PDB file of C-alpha atoms in Angstrom:
ATOM      1  CA  UNK A   1       3.999  -6.291   2.352  1.00  0.00           C
ATOM      2  CA  UNK A   2       0.963  -5.154   4.255  1.00  0.00           C
ATOM      3  CA  UNK A   3       1.287  -1.881   6.115  1.00  0.00           C
ATOM      4  CA  UNK A   4       3.065  -2.698   9.428  1.00  0.00           C
ATOM      5  CA  UNK A   5       1.299   0.184  11.183  1.00  0.00           C
ATOM      6  CA  UNK A   6      -1.963  -1.691  10.738  1.00  0.00           C
ATOM      7  CA  UNK A   7      -0.766  -5.211  11.504  1.00  0.00           C
ATOM      8  CA  UNK A   8       0.904  -4.072  14.731  1.00  0.00           C
ATOM      9  CA  UNK A   9      -2.139  -2.107  15.915  1.00  0.00           C
ATOM     10  CA  UNK A  10      -4.909  -4.123  17.563  1.00  0.00           C
ATOM     11  CA  UNK A  11      -7.522  -1.622  16.377  1.00  0.00           C
ATOM     12  CA  UNK A  12      -6.649  -2.332  12.752  1.00  0.00           C
ATOM     13  CA  UNK A  13      -6.252  -6.065  13.165  1.00  0.00           C
ATOM     14  CA  UNK A  14      -9.608  -6.731  14.742  1.00  0.00           C
ATOM     15  CA  UNK A  15     -13.063  -5.800  13.581  1.00  0.00           C
ATOM     16  CA  UNK A  16     -16.475  -6.082  15.114  1.00  0.00           C
ATOM     17  CA  UNK A  17     -18.441  -8.991  13.572  1.00  0.00           C
ATOM     18  CA  UNK A  18     -21.298  -7.904  11.325  1.00  0.00           C
ATOM     19  CA  UNK A  19     -24.181 -10.004  12.703  1.00  0.00           C
ATOM     20  CA  UNK A  20     -27.455 -10.153  10.743  1.00  0.00           C
ATOM     21  CA  UNK A  21     -30.209  -8.041  12.241  1.00  0.00           C
ATOM     22  CA  UNK A  22     -31.673  -9.724  15.300  1.00  0.00           C
ATOM     23  CA  UNK A  23     -28.922 -12.348  15.600  1.00  0.00           C
ATOM     24  CA  UNK A  24     -26.380 -10.374  17.621  1.00  0.00           C
ATOM     25  CA  UNK A  25     -25.536 -11.872  21.042  1.00  0.00           C
ATOM     26  CA  UNK A  26     -26.851  -8.660  22.500  1.00  0.00           C
ATOM     27  CA  UNK A  27     -30.074  -8.600  20.484  1.00  0.00           C
ATOM     28  CA  UNK A  28     -32.384  -9.851  23.262  1.00  0.00           C
ATOM     29  CA  UNK A  29     -30.966  -7.397  25.768  1.00  0.00           C
ATOM     30  CA  UNK A  30     -31.357  -4.561  23.262  1.00  0.00           C
ATOM     31  CA  UNK A  31     -34.985  -5.462  22.556  1.00  0.00           C
ATOM     32  CA  UNK A  32     -35.786  -5.208  26.242  1.00  0.00           C
ATOM     33  CA  UNK A  33     -34.311  -1.746  26.590  1.00  0.00           C
ATOM     34  CA  UNK A  34     -34.978  -0.194  23.203  1.00  0.00           C
ATOM     35  CA  UNK A  35     -37.822   1.954  24.454  1.00  0.00           C
ATOM     36  CA  UNK A  36     -35.681   3.383  27.238  1.00  0.00           C
ATOM     37  CA  UNK A  37     -32.839   3.993  24.804  1.00  0.00           C
ATOM     38  CA  UNK A  38     -35.098   5.929  22.450  1.00  0.00           C
ATOM     39  CA  UNK A  39     -36.382   8.099  25.285  1.00  0.00           C
ATOM     40  CA  UNK A  40     -32.873   8.760  26.544  1.00  0.00           C
ATOM     41  CA  UNK A  41     -31.730   9.557  22.991  1.00  0.00           C
ATOM     42  CA  UNK A  42     -34.492  12.132  22.615  1.00  0.00           C
ATOM     43  CA  UNK A  43     -33.552  13.805  25.900  1.00  0.00           C
ATOM     44  CA  UNK A  44     -29.845  13.739  24.972  1.00  0.00           C
ATOM     45  CA  UNK A  45     -30.610  15.221  21.562  1.00  0.00           C
ATOM     46  CA  UNK A  46     -32.540  18.094  23.107  1.00  0.00           C
ATOM     47  CA  UNK A  47     -29.706  18.955  25.490  1.00  0.00           C
ATOM     48  CA  UNK A  48     -26.573  18.199  23.459  1.00  0.00           C
ATOM     49  CA  UNK A  49     -27.591  18.293  19.834  1.00  0.00           C
ATOM     50  CA  UNK A  50     -26.594  15.701  17.183  1.00  0.00           C
ATOM     51  CA  UNK A  51     -23.981  13.059  17.903  1.00  0.00           C
ATOM     52  CA  UNK A  52     -20.385  13.944  17.046  1.00  0.00           C
ATOM     53  CA  UNK A  53     -19.031  12.746  13.718  1.00  0.00           C
ATOM     54  CA  UNK A  54     -15.897  10.660  13.330  1.00  0.00           C
ATOM     55  CA  UNK A  55     -13.977  13.747  12.235  1.00  0.00           C
ATOM     56  CA  UNK A  56     -15.118  15.712  15.298  1.00  0.00           C
ATOM     57  CA  UNK A  57     -13.992  12.954  17.655  1.00  0.00           C
ATOM     58  CA  UNK A  58     -10.573  12.634  16.018  1.00  0.00           C
ATOM     59  CA  UNK A  59     -11.187   9.272  14.388  1.00  0.00           C
ATOM     60  CA  UNK A  60      -9.811   8.329  10.968  1.00  0.00           C
ATOM     61  CA  UNK A  61     -12.183   8.542   8.012  1.00  0.00           C
ATOM     62  CA  UNK A  62     -11.942   7.409   4.406  1.00  0.00           C
ATOM     63  CA  UNK A  63     -11.702  11.073   3.408  1.00  0.00           C
ATOM     64  CA  UNK A  64      -8.625  11.452   5.613  1.00  0.00           C
ATOM     65  CA  UNK A  65      -7.004   8.459   3.909  1.00  0.00           C
ATOM     66  CA  UNK A  66      -7.820   9.790   0.435  1.00  0.00           C
ATOM     67  CA  UNK A  67      -6.393  13.238   1.178  1.00  0.00           C
ATOM     68  CA  UNK A  68      -3.179  11.952   2.771  1.00  0.00           C
ATOM     69  CA  UNK A  69      -2.691   9.327   0.050  1.00  0.00           C
ATOM     70  CA  UNK A  70      -3.135  11.952  -2.675  1.00  0.00           C
ATOM     71  CA  UNK A  71      -0.567  14.155  -0.922  1.00  0.00           C
ATOM     72  CA  UNK A  72       2.046  11.400  -0.524  1.00  0.00           C
ATOM     73  CA  UNK A  73       1.567   9.820  -3.962  1.00  0.00           C
ATOM     74  CA  UNK A  74       1.419  13.271  -5.560  1.00  0.00           C
ATOM     75  CA  UNK A  75       4.769  14.111  -3.933  1.00  0.00           C
ATOM     76  CA  UNK A  76       6.272  10.904  -5.351  1.00  0.00           C
ATOM     77  CA  UNK A  77       5.037  11.829  -8.834  1.00  0.00           C
ATOM     78  CA  UNK A  78       6.302  15.432  -8.650  1.00  0.00           C
ATOM     79  CA  UNK A  79       9.710  14.336  -7.351  1.00  0.00           C
ATOM     80  CA  UNK A  80       9.918  11.736 -10.132  1.00  0.00           C
ATOM     81  CA  UNK A  81       9.127  14.309 -12.823  1.00  0.00           C
ATOM     82  CA  UNK A  82      11.632  16.764 -11.348  1.00  0.00           C
ATOM     83  CA  UNK A  83      14.459  14.225 -11.176  1.00  0.00           C
ATOM     84  CA  UNK A  84      13.746  12.984 -14.705  1.00  0.00           C
ATOM     85  CA  UNK A  85      13.843  16.528 -16.112  1.00  0.00           C
ATOM     86  CA  UNK A  86      16.468  18.260 -13.963  1.00  0.00           C
ATOM     87  CA  UNK A  87      19.178  15.772 -12.963  1.00  0.00           C
ATOM     88  CA  UNK A  88      22.031  15.899 -15.536  1.00  0.00           C
ATOM     89  CA  UNK A  89      23.203  12.650 -17.113  1.00  0.00           C
ATOM     90  CA  UNK A  90      26.579  12.894 -15.396  1.00  0.00           C
ATOM     91  CA  UNK A  91      24.880  12.842 -11.966  1.00  0.00           C
ATOM     92  CA  UNK A  92      22.072  10.426 -12.784  1.00  0.00           C
ATOM     93  CA  UNK A  93      23.546   7.242 -11.297  1.00  0.00           C
ATOM     94  CA  UNK A  94      24.844   8.776  -8.021  1.00  0.00           C
ATOM     95  CA  UNK A  95      21.503  10.524  -7.463  1.00  0.00           C
ATOM     96  CA  UNK A  96      19.601   7.362  -8.409  1.00  0.00           C
ATOM     97  CA  UNK A  97      21.512   5.277  -5.861  1.00  0.00           C
ATOM     98  CA  UNK A  98      21.203   8.033  -3.271  1.00  0.00           C
ATOM     99  CA  UNK A  99      17.425   8.148  -3.720  1.00  0.00           C
ATOM    100  CA  UNK A 100      17.206   4.358  -3.569  1.00  0.00           C
ATOM    101  CA  UNK A 101      19.232   4.063  -0.352  1.00  0.00           C
ATOM    102  CA  UNK A 102      17.556   7.023   1.361  1.00  0.00           C
ATOM    103  CA  UNK A 103      14.123   5.751   0.344  1.00  0.00           C
ATOM    104  CA  UNK A 104      14.942   2.295   1.698  1.00  0.00           C
ATOM    105  CA  UNK A 105      16.196   3.694   5.016  1.00  0.00           C
ATOM    106  CA  UNK A 106      13.221   6.027   5.481  1.00  0.00           C
ATOM    107  CA  UNK A 107      10.867   3.246   4.417  1.00  0.00           C
ATOM    108  CA  UNK A 108      12.215   0.952   7.125  1.00  0.00           C
ATOM    109  CA  UNK A 109      12.140   3.724   9.736  1.00  0.00           C
ATOM    110  CA  UNK A 110       8.535   4.553   8.899  1.00  0.00           C
ATOM    111  CA  UNK A 111       7.573   0.880   8.843  1.00  0.00           C
ATOM    112  CA  UNK A 112       8.800   0.212  12.363  1.00  0.00           C
ATOM    113  CA  UNK A 113       7.894   3.496  14.074  1.00  0.00           C
ATOM    114  CA  UNK A 114       5.126   3.098  16.637  1.00  0.00           C
ATOM    115  CA  UNK A 115       3.640   6.461  15.716  1.00  0.00           C
ATOM    116  CA  UNK A 116       3.370   7.837  12.155  1.00  0.00           C
ATOM    117  CA  UNK A 117       5.617  10.793  11.330  1.00  0.00           C
ATOM    118  CA  UNK A 118       4.275  12.982   8.497  1.00  0.00           C
ATOM    119  CA  UNK A 119       7.720  14.544   7.969  1.00  0.00           C
ATOM    120  CA  UNK A 120       9.451  11.176   7.594  1.00  0.00           C
ATOM    121  CA  UNK A 121       6.685   9.848   5.353  1.00  0.00           C
ATOM    122  CA  UNK A 122       6.963  12.894   3.088  1.00  0.00           C
ATOM    123  CA  UNK A 123      10.757  12.507   3.118  1.00  0.00           C
ATOM    124  CA  UNK A 124      10.296   8.931   1.955  1.00  0.00           C
ATOM    125  CA  UNK A 125       7.973  10.152  -0.813  1.00  0.00           C
ATOM    126  CA  UNK A 126      10.584  12.625  -2.090  1.00  0.00           C
ATOM    127  CA  UNK A 127      13.448  10.099  -1.996  1.00  0.00           C
ATOM    128  CA  UNK A 128      11.372   7.389  -3.638  1.00  0.00           C
ATOM    129  CA  UNK A 129      10.170   9.844  -6.273  1.00  0.00           C
ATOM    130  CA  UNK A 130      13.737  10.846  -7.166  1.00  0.00           C
ATOM    131  CA  UNK A 131      14.702   7.184  -7.541  1.00  0.00           C
ATOM    132  CA  UNK A 132      11.610   6.343  -9.602  1.00  0.00           C
ATOM    133  CA  UNK A 133      12.149   9.309 -11.917  1.00  0.00           C
ATOM    134  CA  UNK A 134      15.722   8.326 -12.721  1.00  0.00           C
ATOM    135  CA  UNK A 135      15.151   4.568 -12.985  1.00  0.00           C
ATOM    136  CA  UNK A 136      12.206   5.296 -15.271  1.00  0.00           C
ATOM    137  CA  UNK A 137      14.465   7.478 -17.423  1.00  0.00           C
ATOM    138  CA  UNK A 138      16.896   4.557 -17.742  1.00  0.00           C
ATOM    139  CA  UNK A 139      14.101   2.227 -18.855  1.00  0.00           C
ATOM    140  CA  UNK A 140      12.686   4.818 -21.244  1.00  0.00           C
ATOM    141  CA  UNK A 141      16.088   5.250 -22.904  1.00  0.00           C
ATOM    142  CA  UNK A 142      16.159   1.549 -23.728  1.00  0.00           C
ATOM    143  CA  UNK A 143      12.489   0.782 -24.396  1.00  0.00           C
ATOM    144  CA  UNK A 144      10.310   3.492 -25.886  1.00  0.00           C
ATOM    145  CA  UNK A 145       6.873   3.834 -24.297  1.00  0.00           C
ATOM    146  CA  UNK A 146       7.582   1.372 -21.495  1.00  0.00           C
ATOM    147  CA  UNK A 147       7.135   3.910 -18.685  1.00  0.00           C
ATOM    148  CA  UNK A 148       3.639   4.945 -19.744  1.00  0.00           C
ATOM    149  CA  UNK A 149       2.690   1.295 -20.180  1.00  0.00           C
ATOM    150  CA  UNK A 150       3.868   0.532 -16.641  1.00  0.00           C
ATOM    151  CA  UNK A 151       1.976   3.524 -15.218  1.00  0.00           C
ATOM    152  CA  UNK A 152      -1.249   2.503 -16.969  1.00  0.00           C
ATOM    153  CA  UNK A 153      -0.836  -1.126 -15.875  1.00  0.00           C
ATOM    154  CA  UNK A 154      -0.265  -0.021 -12.263  1.00  0.00           C
ATOM    155  CA  UNK A 155      -3.392   2.081 -12.019  1.00  0.00           C
ATOM    156  CA  UNK A 156      -5.542  -0.451 -13.860  1.00  0.00           C
ATOM    157  CA  UNK A 157      -4.369  -3.087 -11.367  1.00  0.00           C
ATOM    158  CA  UNK A 158      -5.117  -0.703  -8.499  1.00  0.00           C
ATOM    159  CA  UNK A 159      -8.659  -0.151  -9.807  1.00  0.00           C
ATOM    160  CA  UNK A 160      -9.272  -3.868 -10.378  1.00  0.00           C
ATOM    161  CA  UNK A 161      -8.020  -4.763  -6.887  1.00  0.00           C
ATOM    162  CA  UNK A 162     -10.243  -2.092  -5.351  1.00  0.00           C
ATOM    163  CA  UNK A 163     -13.319  -3.387  -7.191  1.00  0.00           C
ATOM    164  CA  UNK A 164     -12.525  -6.988  -6.254  1.00  0.00           C
ATOM    165  CA  UNK A 165     -12.217  -5.939  -2.607  1.00  0.00           C
ATOM    166  CA  UNK A 166     -15.306  -3.710  -2.440  1.00  0.00           C
ATOM    167  CA  UNK A 167     -17.530  -6.269  -4.158  1.00  0.00           C
ATOM    168  CA  UNK A 168     -16.107  -8.980  -1.858  1.00  0.00           C
ATOM    169  CA  UNK A 169     -15.230 -11.136  -4.843  1.00  0.00           C
ATOM    170  CA  UNK A 170     -11.874 -11.441  -3.077  1.00  0.00           C
ATOM    171  CA  UNK A 171     -12.044 -11.629   0.727  1.00  0.00           C
ATOM    172  CA  UNK A 172      -9.104 -11.165   3.063  1.00  0.00           C
ATOM    173  CA  UNK A 173      -9.271 -14.253   5.241  1.00  0.00           C
ATOM    174  CA  UNK A 174      -6.654 -15.580   7.615  1.00  0.00           C
ATOM    175  CA  UNK A 175      -5.503 -18.058   4.957  1.00  0.00           C
ATOM    176  CA  UNK A 176      -5.297 -15.306   2.318  1.00  0.00           C
ATOM    177  CA  UNK A 177      -3.170 -13.142   4.627  1.00  0.00           C
ATOM    178  CA  UNK A 178      -0.798 -15.981   5.545  1.00  0.00           C
ATOM    179  CA  UNK A 179      -0.227 -16.901   1.908  1.00  0.00           C
ATOM    180  CA  UNK A 180       0.428 -13.255   0.981  1.00  0.00           C
ATOM    181  CA  UNK A 181       2.810 -12.589   3.878  1.00  0.00           C
ATOM    182  CA  UNK A 182       4.857 -15.790   3.600  1.00  0.00           C
ATOM    183  CA  UNK A 183       5.038 -15.602  -0.189  1.00  0.00           C
ATOM    184  CA  UNK A 184       6.156 -11.966  -0.015  1.00  0.00           C
ATOM    185  CA  UNK A 185       8.904 -12.837   2.468  1.00  0.00           C
ATOM    186  CA  UNK A 186      10.057 -15.664   0.184  1.00  0.00           C
ATOM    187  CA  UNK A 187      10.048 -13.297  -2.792  1.00  0.00           C
ATOM    188  CA  UNK A 188      12.095 -10.716  -0.868  1.00  0.00           C
ATOM    189  CA  UNK A 189      14.663 -13.413  -0.053  1.00  0.00           C
ATOM    190  CA  UNK A 190      14.810 -14.384  -3.725  1.00  0.00           C
ATOM    191  CA  UNK A 191      15.378 -10.743  -4.700  1.00  0.00           C
ATOM    192  CA  UNK A 192      18.358 -10.529  -2.327  1.00  0.00           C
ATOM    193  CA  UNK A 193      19.838 -13.711  -3.799  1.00  0.00           C
ATOM    194  CA  UNK A 194      19.259 -12.442  -7.334  1.00  0.00           C
ATOM    195  CA  UNK A 195      20.906  -9.116  -6.467  1.00  0.00           C
ATOM    196  CA  UNK A 196      23.957 -11.027  -5.265  1.00  0.00           C
ATOM    197  CA  UNK A 197      24.037 -12.998  -8.528  1.00  0.00           C
ATOM    198  CA  UNK A 198      23.841  -9.812 -10.600  1.00  0.00           C
ATOM    199  CA  UNK A 199      26.638  -8.129  -8.591  1.00  0.00           C
ATOM    200  CA  UNK A 200      29.061 -11.022  -8.188  1.00  0.00           C
ATOM    201  CA  UNK A 201      28.278 -13.055 -11.304  1.00  0.00           C
ATOM    202  CA  UNK A 202      27.133 -10.532 -13.917  1.00  0.00           C
ATOM    203  CA  UNK A 203      26.074 -12.116 -17.186  1.00  0.00           C
ATOM    204  CA  UNK A 204      26.102 -15.665 -15.808  1.00  0.00           C
ATOM    205  CA  UNK A 205      22.361 -16.066 -16.311  1.00  0.00           C
ATOM    206  CA  UNK A 206      21.493 -12.946 -18.296  1.00  0.00           C
ATOM    207  CA  UNK A 207      21.111  -9.189 -17.770  1.00  0.00           C
ATOM    208  CA  UNK A 208      18.442  -9.719 -15.098  1.00  0.00           C
ATOM    209  CA  UNK A 209      20.247 -12.461 -13.233  1.00  0.00           C
ATOM    210  CA  UNK A 210      17.906 -15.300 -12.325  1.00  0.00           C
ATOM    211  CA  UNK A 211      15.021 -13.250 -13.705  1.00  0.00           C
ATOM    212  CA  UNK A 212      16.053 -13.563 -17.339  1.00  0.00           C
ATOM    213  CA  UNK A 213      14.085 -15.295 -20.099  1.00  0.00           C
ATOM    214  CA  UNK A 214      11.001 -17.386 -19.384  1.00  0.00           C
ATOM    215  CA  UNK A 215      12.021 -17.739 -15.736  1.00  0.00           C
ATOM    216  CA  UNK A 216      12.034 -13.957 -15.443  1.00  0.00           C
ATOM    217  CA  UNK A 217       8.566 -13.693 -16.990  1.00  0.00           C
ATOM    218  CA  UNK A 218       7.167 -16.275 -14.585  1.00  0.00           C
ATOM    219  CA  UNK A 219       8.724 -14.633 -11.531  1.00  0.00           C
ATOM    220  CA  UNK A 220       7.567 -11.210 -12.726  1.00  0.00           C
ATOM    221  CA  UNK A 221       3.981 -12.443 -13.061  1.00  0.00           C
ATOM    222  CA  UNK A 222       4.133 -13.968  -9.559  1.00  0.00           C
ATOM    223  CA  UNK A 223       5.498 -10.681  -8.187  1.00  0.00           C
ATOM    224  CA  UNK A 224       2.619  -8.711  -9.730  1.00  0.00           C
ATOM    225  CA  UNK A 225       0.112 -11.123  -8.173  1.00  0.00           C
ATOM    226  CA  UNK A 226       1.830 -10.789  -4.777  1.00  0.00           C
ATOM    227  CA  UNK A 227       1.817  -6.989  -4.967  1.00  0.00           C
ATOM    228  CA  UNK A 228      -1.875  -7.083  -5.884  1.00  0.00           C
ATOM    229  CA  UNK A 229      -2.640  -9.341  -2.909  1.00  0.00           C
ATOM    230  CA  UNK A 230      -0.813  -6.923  -0.621  1.00  0.00           C
ATOM    231  CA  UNK A 231      -2.801  -4.045  -2.104  1.00  0.00           C
ATOM    232  CA  UNK A 232      -6.063  -5.813  -1.274  1.00  0.00           C
ATOM    233  CA  UNK A 233      -4.758  -6.424   2.258  1.00  0.00           C
ATOM    234  CA  UNK A 234      -4.038  -2.692   2.547  1.00  0.00           C
ATOM    235  CA  UNK A 235      -7.642  -1.916   1.578  1.00  0.00           C
ATOM    236  CA  UNK A 236      -8.911  -4.381   4.162  1.00  0.00           C
ATOM    237  CA  UNK A 237      -6.770  -2.982   6.968  1.00  0.00           C
ATOM    238  CA  UNK A 238      -7.783   0.586   6.149  1.00  0.00           C
ATOM    239  CA  UNK A 239     -11.448  -0.424   6.234  1.00  0.00           C
ATOM    240  CA  UNK A 240     -10.934  -2.128   9.595  1.00  0.00           C
ATOM    241  CA  UNK A 241      -9.174   0.949  10.936  1.00  0.00           C
ATOM    242  CA  UNK A 242     -12.050   3.233   9.951  1.00  0.00           C
ATOM    243  CA  UNK A 243     -14.607   0.783  11.353  1.00  0.00           C
ATOM    244  CA  UNK A 244     -12.771   0.495  14.665  1.00  0.00           C
ATOM    245  CA  UNK A 245     -12.238   4.230  15.052  1.00  0.00           C
ATOM    246  CA  UNK A 246      -8.440   4.536  15.060  1.00  0.00           C
ATOM    247  CA  UNK A 247      -6.894   7.945  15.547  1.00  0.00           C
ATOM    248  CA  UNK A 248      -6.845  10.270  12.527  1.00  0.00           C
ATOM    249  CA  UNK A 249      -3.043  10.370  12.546  1.00  0.00           C
ATOM    250  CA  UNK A 250      -3.038   6.822  11.176  1.00  0.00           C
ATOM    251  CA  UNK A 251      -4.334   8.175   7.871  1.00  0.00           C
ATOM    252  CA  UNK A 252      -0.642   8.943   7.260  1.00  0.00           C
ATOM    253  CA  UNK A 253       0.073   5.267   7.882  1.00  0.00           C
ATOM    254  CA  UNK A 254      -2.530   4.293   5.306  1.00  0.00           C
ATOM    255  CA  UNK A 255      -1.018   6.697   2.782  1.00  0.00           C
ATOM    256  CA  UNK A 256       2.462   5.319   3.419  1.00  0.00           C
ATOM    257  CA  UNK A 257       1.326   1.701   3.085  1.00  0.00           C
ATOM    258  CA  UNK A 258      -0.531   2.313  -0.165  1.00  0.00           C
ATOM    259  CA  UNK A 259       2.409   4.242  -1.609  1.00  0.00           C
ATOM    260  CA  UNK A 260       4.881   1.467  -0.797  1.00  0.00           C
ATOM    261  CA  UNK A 261       2.675  -1.133  -2.476  1.00  0.00           C
ATOM    262  CA  UNK A 262       2.035   1.008  -5.558  1.00  0.00           C
ATOM    263  CA  UNK A 263       5.760   1.734  -5.975  1.00  0.00           C
ATOM    264  CA  UNK A 264       6.490  -1.995  -5.753  1.00  0.00           C
ATOM    265  CA  UNK A 265       3.768  -2.758  -8.305  1.00  0.00           C
ATOM    266  CA  UNK A 266       5.053  -0.105 -10.728  1.00  0.00           C
ATOM    267  CA  UNK A 267       8.636  -1.394 -10.542  1.00  0.00           C
ATOM    268  CA  UNK A 268       7.472  -4.954 -11.163  1.00  0.00           C
ATOM    269  CA  UNK A 269       5.556  -3.862 -14.251  1.00  0.00           C
ATOM    270  CA  UNK A 270       8.599  -1.946 -15.513  1.00  0.00           C
ATOM    271  CA  UNK A 271      10.832  -4.992 -15.158  1.00  0.00           C
ATOM    272  CA  UNK A 272       8.255  -7.390 -16.598  1.00  0.00           C
ATOM    273  CA  UNK A 273       7.660  -5.187 -19.634  1.00  0.00           C
ATOM    274  CA  UNK A 274      11.409  -4.795 -20.163  1.00  0.00           C
ATOM    275  CA  UNK A 275      11.874  -8.570 -20.171  1.00  0.00           C
ATOM    276  CA  UNK A 276       8.981  -8.959 -22.620  1.00  0.00           C
ATOM    277  CA  UNK A 277      10.430  -6.327 -24.945  1.00  0.00           C
ATOM    278  CA  UNK A 278      13.908  -7.833 -24.741  1.00  0.00           C
ATOM    279  CA  UNK A 279      12.580 -11.246 -25.647  1.00  0.00           C
TER     280      UNK A 279
END
């Protein structure tokens, strides 16, 4: 789902309307005082120098988001490689479940904290990386080349979503957000039901529970679309945050939100490709 840091913060949720030049409600007032403003600006410049940048005033910038995202996602990747290479087969399943549970707990803690915690976010990245490394090793043992295919598909989807957002081919409207949020909640509920089916009625519908066969392919495709919609919502909320001048610490929130969505997208591609290969 969309990053809860952003949706719960008024600065991220609201943006200043971009009025065409001359059509702002304040345009007439500005025209009347523009000469005075220019004179004052010249005097201010001579006394105080150039205006402070966003970085100097402690506001979040796109560069901050890029750096923090690279750090968090890079940690996930390194932890995944380490767990894949170093965890012995006899310990693989206990460590896998430990990483999954710890990642889930830290993910929920980070999601509902009012202030971002870099330590907890990095802890989540390590736990999630350990889980991803071991679950990827399981998939790779059964389907050769599937992990690299899922990685490529994830980053191609990321790039496509970014282009669609930046070119405004896809716009995040209120209707778009409602559809994405409600559909994601419904999908999460389905996943819980399917997990119950797999645990308490293994083999009743297939190895993937209710997600086996053609039904599994359809649900997998829907899940990829939902993850992509959430990714576009993340981009939109980050842009709003930068525009509205939120504190730089929320760059950690942006990194956490993007990481969660990318992990979800990668896992969906893994499962979808596995179902395709099995069929």
